[in-house]
Tab-separated table of C-alpha atoms in Angstrom:
chain	number	residue	atom	x	y	z
A	45	UNK	CA	89.057	143.000	103.469
A	46	UNK	CA	92.404	144.361	104.598
A	47	UNK	CA	92.650	146.511	101.468
A	48	UNK	CA	89.133	147.872	101.998
A	49	UNK	CA	89.881	148.705	105.658
A	50	UNK	CA	93.074	150.584	104.715
A	51	UNK	CA	91.067	152.447	102.042
A	52	UNK	CA	88.438	153.497	104.591
A	53	UNK	CA	91.009	154.584	107.180
A	54	UNK	CA	91.952	157.592	105.051
A	55	UNK	CA	90.619	161.025	105.903
A	56	UNK	CA	87.552	162.492	104.256
A	57	UNK	CA	84.537	161.039	102.533
A	58	UNK	CA	84.842	158.226	100.006
A	59	UNK	CA	82.270	157.522	97.324
A	60	UNK	CA	81.651	153.955	96.199
A	61	UNK	CA	79.461	153.299	93.171
A	62	UNK	CA	77.555	150.013	93.352
A	63	UNK	CA	76.389	148.705	89.972
A	64	UNK	CA	73.279	146.518	89.932
A	65	UNK	CA	73.762	144.261	86.904
A	66	UNK	CA	70.991	142.196	85.332
A	67	UNK	CA	72.442	139.025	83.749
A	68	UNK	CA	69.146	138.297	81.956
A	69	UNK	CA	70.205	141.167	79.632
A	70	UNK	CA	73.703	140.056	78.765
A	71	UNK	CA	76.700	142.404	78.761
A	72	UNK	CA	80.392	141.459	78.773
A	73	UNK	CA	80.920	142.602	82.383
A	74	UNK	CA	77.984	140.570	83.676
A	75	UNK	CA	74.648	142.080	82.710
A	76	UNK	CA	72.782	145.247	81.797
A	77	UNK	CA	73.432	148.085	84.220
A	78	UNK	CA	69.909	149.328	84.975
A	79	UNK	CA	70.461	150.912	88.382
A	80	UNK	CA	73.276	151.885	90.698
A	81	UNK	CA	73.875	153.254	94.171
A	82	UNK	CA	76.177	156.077	95.255
A	83	UNK	CA	77.386	155.193	98.755
A	84	UNK	CA	79.204	157.806	100.841
A	85	UNK	CA	81.572	156.322	103.441
A	86	UNK	CA	83.988	157.612	106.045
A	87	UNK	CA	86.117	155.731	108.562
A	88	UNK	CA	83.183	156.197	110.958
A	89	UNK	CA	80.879	154.173	108.702
A	90	UNK	CA	78.109	154.629	106.173
A	91	UNK	CA	77.047	158.264	105.751
A	92	UNK	CA	74.551	158.173	102.889
A	93	UNK	CA	73.200	155.908	100.177
A	94	UNK	CA	71.425	157.117	97.056
A	95	UNK	CA	69.972	154.695	94.506
A	96	UNK	CA	69.571	155.939	90.949
A	97	UNK	CA	68.148	154.741	87.667
A	98	UNK	CA	71.083	154.650	85.213
A	99	UNK	CA	69.096	156.828	82.819
A	100	UNK	CA	69.177	159.705	85.340
A	101	UNK	CA	72.903	160.482	84.892
A	102	UNK	CA	72.809	159.481	81.222
A	103	UNK	CA	70.012	162.014	80.689
A	104	UNK	CA	72.367	164.714	81.985
A	105	UNK	CA	75.434	163.552	80.066
A	106	UNK	CA	75.839	165.979	77.189
A	107	UNK	CA	79.022	164.775	75.493
A	108	UNK	CA	78.572	162.973	72.186
A	109	UNK	CA	80.733	159.850	72.570
A	110	UNK	CA	80.701	157.347	69.712
A	111	UNK	CA	80.142	153.836	71.122
A	112	UNK	CA	82.135	150.744	70.133
A	113	UNK	CA	81.198	149.491	66.689
A	114	UNK	CA	79.218	146.516	68.024
A	115	UNK	CA	76.995	148.875	70.047
A	116	UNK	CA	76.284	151.320	67.253
A	117	UNK	CA	73.229	149.344	66.150
A	118	UNK	CA	71.806	149.761	69.670
A	119	UNK	CA	72.621	153.393	70.397
A	120	UNK	CA	74.266	156.292	68.523
A	121	UNK	CA	75.691	157.736	71.773
A	122	UNK	CA	77.679	155.935	74.421
A	123	UNK	CA	76.694	156.381	78.059
A	124	UNK	CA	77.075	154.801	81.468
A	125	UNK	CA	74.261	152.303	80.778
A	126	UNK	CA	76.404	150.550	78.141
A	127	UNK	CA	79.865	151.284	79.509
A	128	UNK	CA	80.336	147.893	81.209
A	129	UNK	CA	81.310	146.721	77.760
A	130	UNK	CA	84.652	145.078	78.586
A	131	UNK	CA	85.204	141.508	79.806
A	132	UNK	CA	88.001	142.894	81.992
A	133	UNK	CA	85.978	144.245	84.921
A	134	UNK	CA	88.450	146.966	86.034
A	135	UNK	CA	88.267	148.454	82.524
A	136	UNK	CA	84.458	148.383	82.577
A	137	UNK	CA	84.420	149.842	86.093
A	138	UNK	CA	86.672	152.741	85.137
A	139	UNK	CA	84.605	153.490	82.023
A	140	UNK	CA	81.286	153.500	83.912
A	141	UNK	CA	82.755	155.756	86.627
A	142	UNK	CA	84.151	158.080	83.954
A	143	UNK	CA	80.754	158.523	82.309
A	144	UNK	CA	79.030	159.050	85.659
A	145	UNK	CA	81.571	161.659	86.757
A	146	UNK	CA	81.058	163.611	83.528
A	147	UNK	CA	77.283	163.683	83.996
A	148	UNK	CA	75.938	167.013	85.220
A	149	UNK	CA	74.715	165.283	88.404
A	150	UNK	CA	78.313	164.804	89.565
A	151	UNK	CA	80.386	167.151	87.389
A	152	UNK	CA	78.804	170.263	88.906
A	153	UNK	CA	79.913	169.123	92.376
A	154	UNK	CA	83.302	167.848	91.227
A	155	UNK	CA	82.439	164.463	92.744
A	156	UNK	CA	84.571	161.485	91.778
A	157	UNK	CA	84.215	157.829	92.671
A	158	UNK	CA	86.891	156.085	94.719
A	159	UNK	CA	85.744	152.527	94.032
A	160	UNK	CA	83.320	150.452	91.997
A	161	UNK	CA	81.414	147.386	93.167
A	162	UNK	CA	79.222	145.315	90.841
A	163	UNK	CA	76.702	142.729	91.930
A	164	UNK	CA	73.730	140.876	90.524
A	165	UNK	CA	70.444	139.501	91.845
A	166	UNK	CA	72.116	136.298	93.096
A	167	UNK	CA	74.016	138.333	95.689
A	168	UNK	CA	70.888	140.177	96.869
A	169	UNK	CA	69.045	136.873	97.210
A	170	UNK	CA	71.857	135.520	99.384
A	171	UNK	CA	71.808	138.636	101.579
A	172	UNK	CA	68.033	138.289	102.035
A	173	UNK	CA	68.406	134.611	102.880
A	174	UNK	CA	70.787	135.563	105.704
A	175	UNK	CA	68.989	138.676	106.992
A	176	UNK	CA	65.502	137.238	106.636
A	177	UNK	CA	62.477	138.946	105.011
A	178	UNK	CA	62.208	142.723	104.768
A	179	UNK	CA	58.816	144.390	105.022
A	180	UNK	CA	58.155	147.333	102.704
A	181	UNK	CA	55.215	149.092	104.312
A	182	UNK	CA	54.362	151.486	101.494
A	183	UNK	CA	54.224	148.631	98.969
A	184	UNK	CA	52.491	146.191	101.325
A	185	UNK	CA	55.170	143.676	100.398
A	186	UNK	CA	57.338	141.240	102.298
A	187	UNK	CA	60.538	140.834	100.253
A	188	UNK	CA	62.297	137.471	100.627
A	189	UNK	CA	65.142	135.726	98.855
A	190	UNK	CA	62.572	133.763	96.844
A	191	UNK	CA	60.339	136.600	95.639
A	192	UNK	CA	62.914	139.407	95.388
A	193	UNK	CA	63.479	139.320	91.641
A	194	UNK	CA	59.865	138.825	90.433
A	195	UNK	CA	58.475	141.414	92.872
A	196	UNK	CA	61.080	144.034	91.954
A	197	UNK	CA	60.576	143.432	88.234
A	198	UNK	CA	56.789	143.678	88.631
A	199	UNK	CA	57.070	147.000	90.469
A	200	UNK	CA	59.573	148.423	87.975
A	201	UNK	CA	57.547	147.395	84.939
A	202	UNK	CA	53.968	148.103	86.051
A	203	UNK	CA	53.855	149.361	89.660
A	204	UNK	CA	52.598	152.694	90.921
A	205	UNK	CA	56.123	154.170	90.838
A	206	UNK	CA	56.398	153.382	87.147
A	207	UNK	CA	53.239	155.363	86.501
A	208	UNK	CA	54.659	158.239	88.577
A	209	UNK	CA	57.849	158.280	86.493
A	210	UNK	CA	60.137	156.762	89.151
A	211	UNK	CA	60.153	153.029	88.356
A	212	UNK	CA	63.232	152.172	90.450
A	213	UNK	CA	61.981	153.823	93.656
A	214	UNK	CA	61.426	150.438	95.316
A	215	UNK	CA	65.197	149.847	95.222
A	216	UNK	CA	65.716	153.193	96.977
A	217	UNK	CA	63.346	152.049	99.707
A	218	UNK	CA	64.754	148.532	100.029
A	219	UNK	CA	68.503	149.301	100.012
A	220	UNK	CA	68.857	151.168	103.353
A	221	UNK	CA	66.623	148.624	105.098
A	222	UNK	CA	68.793	145.783	103.820
A	223	UNK	CA	71.983	147.546	104.931
A	224	UNK	CA	70.436	148.173	108.351
A	225	UNK	CA	69.643	144.472	108.759
A	226	UNK	CA	73.139	143.488	107.614
A	227	UNK	CA	74.566	145.766	110.296
A	228	UNK	CA	72.565	143.906	112.947
A	229	UNK	CA	73.828	140.396	112.086
A	230	UNK	CA	75.237	138.333	114.941
A	231	UNK	CA	78.688	136.702	114.845
A	232	UNK	CA	77.480	133.403	113.354
A	233	UNK	CA	75.462	135.180	110.664
A	234	UNK	CA	78.483	137.312	109.758
A	235	UNK	CA	80.580	134.176	109.261
A	236	UNK	CA	77.852	132.758	107.023
A	237	UNK	CA	77.790	136.045	105.115
A	238	UNK	CA	81.578	136.087	104.566
A	239	UNK	CA	81.559	132.513	103.278
A	240	UNK	CA	78.678	133.281	100.919
A	241	UNK	CA	80.351	136.431	99.606
A	242	UNK	CA	83.549	134.502	98.954
A	243	UNK	CA	81.571	132.103	96.741
A	244	UNK	CA	79.983	135.031	94.899
A	245	UNK	CA	83.417	136.577	94.299
A	246	UNK	CA	84.630	133.289	92.845
A	247	UNK	CA	81.605	133.132	90.509
A	248	UNK	CA	81.952	136.845	89.631
A	249	UNK	CA	78.456	137.585	90.861
A	250	UNK	CA	80.322	140.159	92.943
A	251	UNK	CA	83.270	142.191	91.620
A	252	UNK	CA	85.204	145.057	93.187
């Protein structure tokens, strides 16, 4: 926490990329990277959060990079979606950030990432257990720690957003609401949160 605070105390805007990894599709760094968030931070707090499908930047990545041999049967071109290929998380994190930064989405703005955070569904379930349910009005859903994963998967695979060509939109709707509720935790809930996050770090459900 001390290192993160010193990092945030610097001047200017910092960009943190948060990788949402799905361990049901195995990858060396912890699971398939289907979605991610670009979080803009300053020392005054959270400025903006944008959640993306990983295929958005990969669709605007025009370099032809040959993937590692073991991946060549899966894809002829390497991209961010398969860049968390290394058991050493810092190496995977740097490679994913490198591919993202070279995508047209970020390259045209000269945007670079200052840090990488990876988490999986276990972490989100813990956060929801502490914050309590979150109501998503436009989906007529109450998201809890118990139904989070099946409801999100159902929406991504066959929901109305899938039919409209934006299958991961529900994550864009949920993320700021979850962050808002985390910001409103009382002192006891924050202590519970810190203890839970420490366990997730130890299990590598959460890596920074």
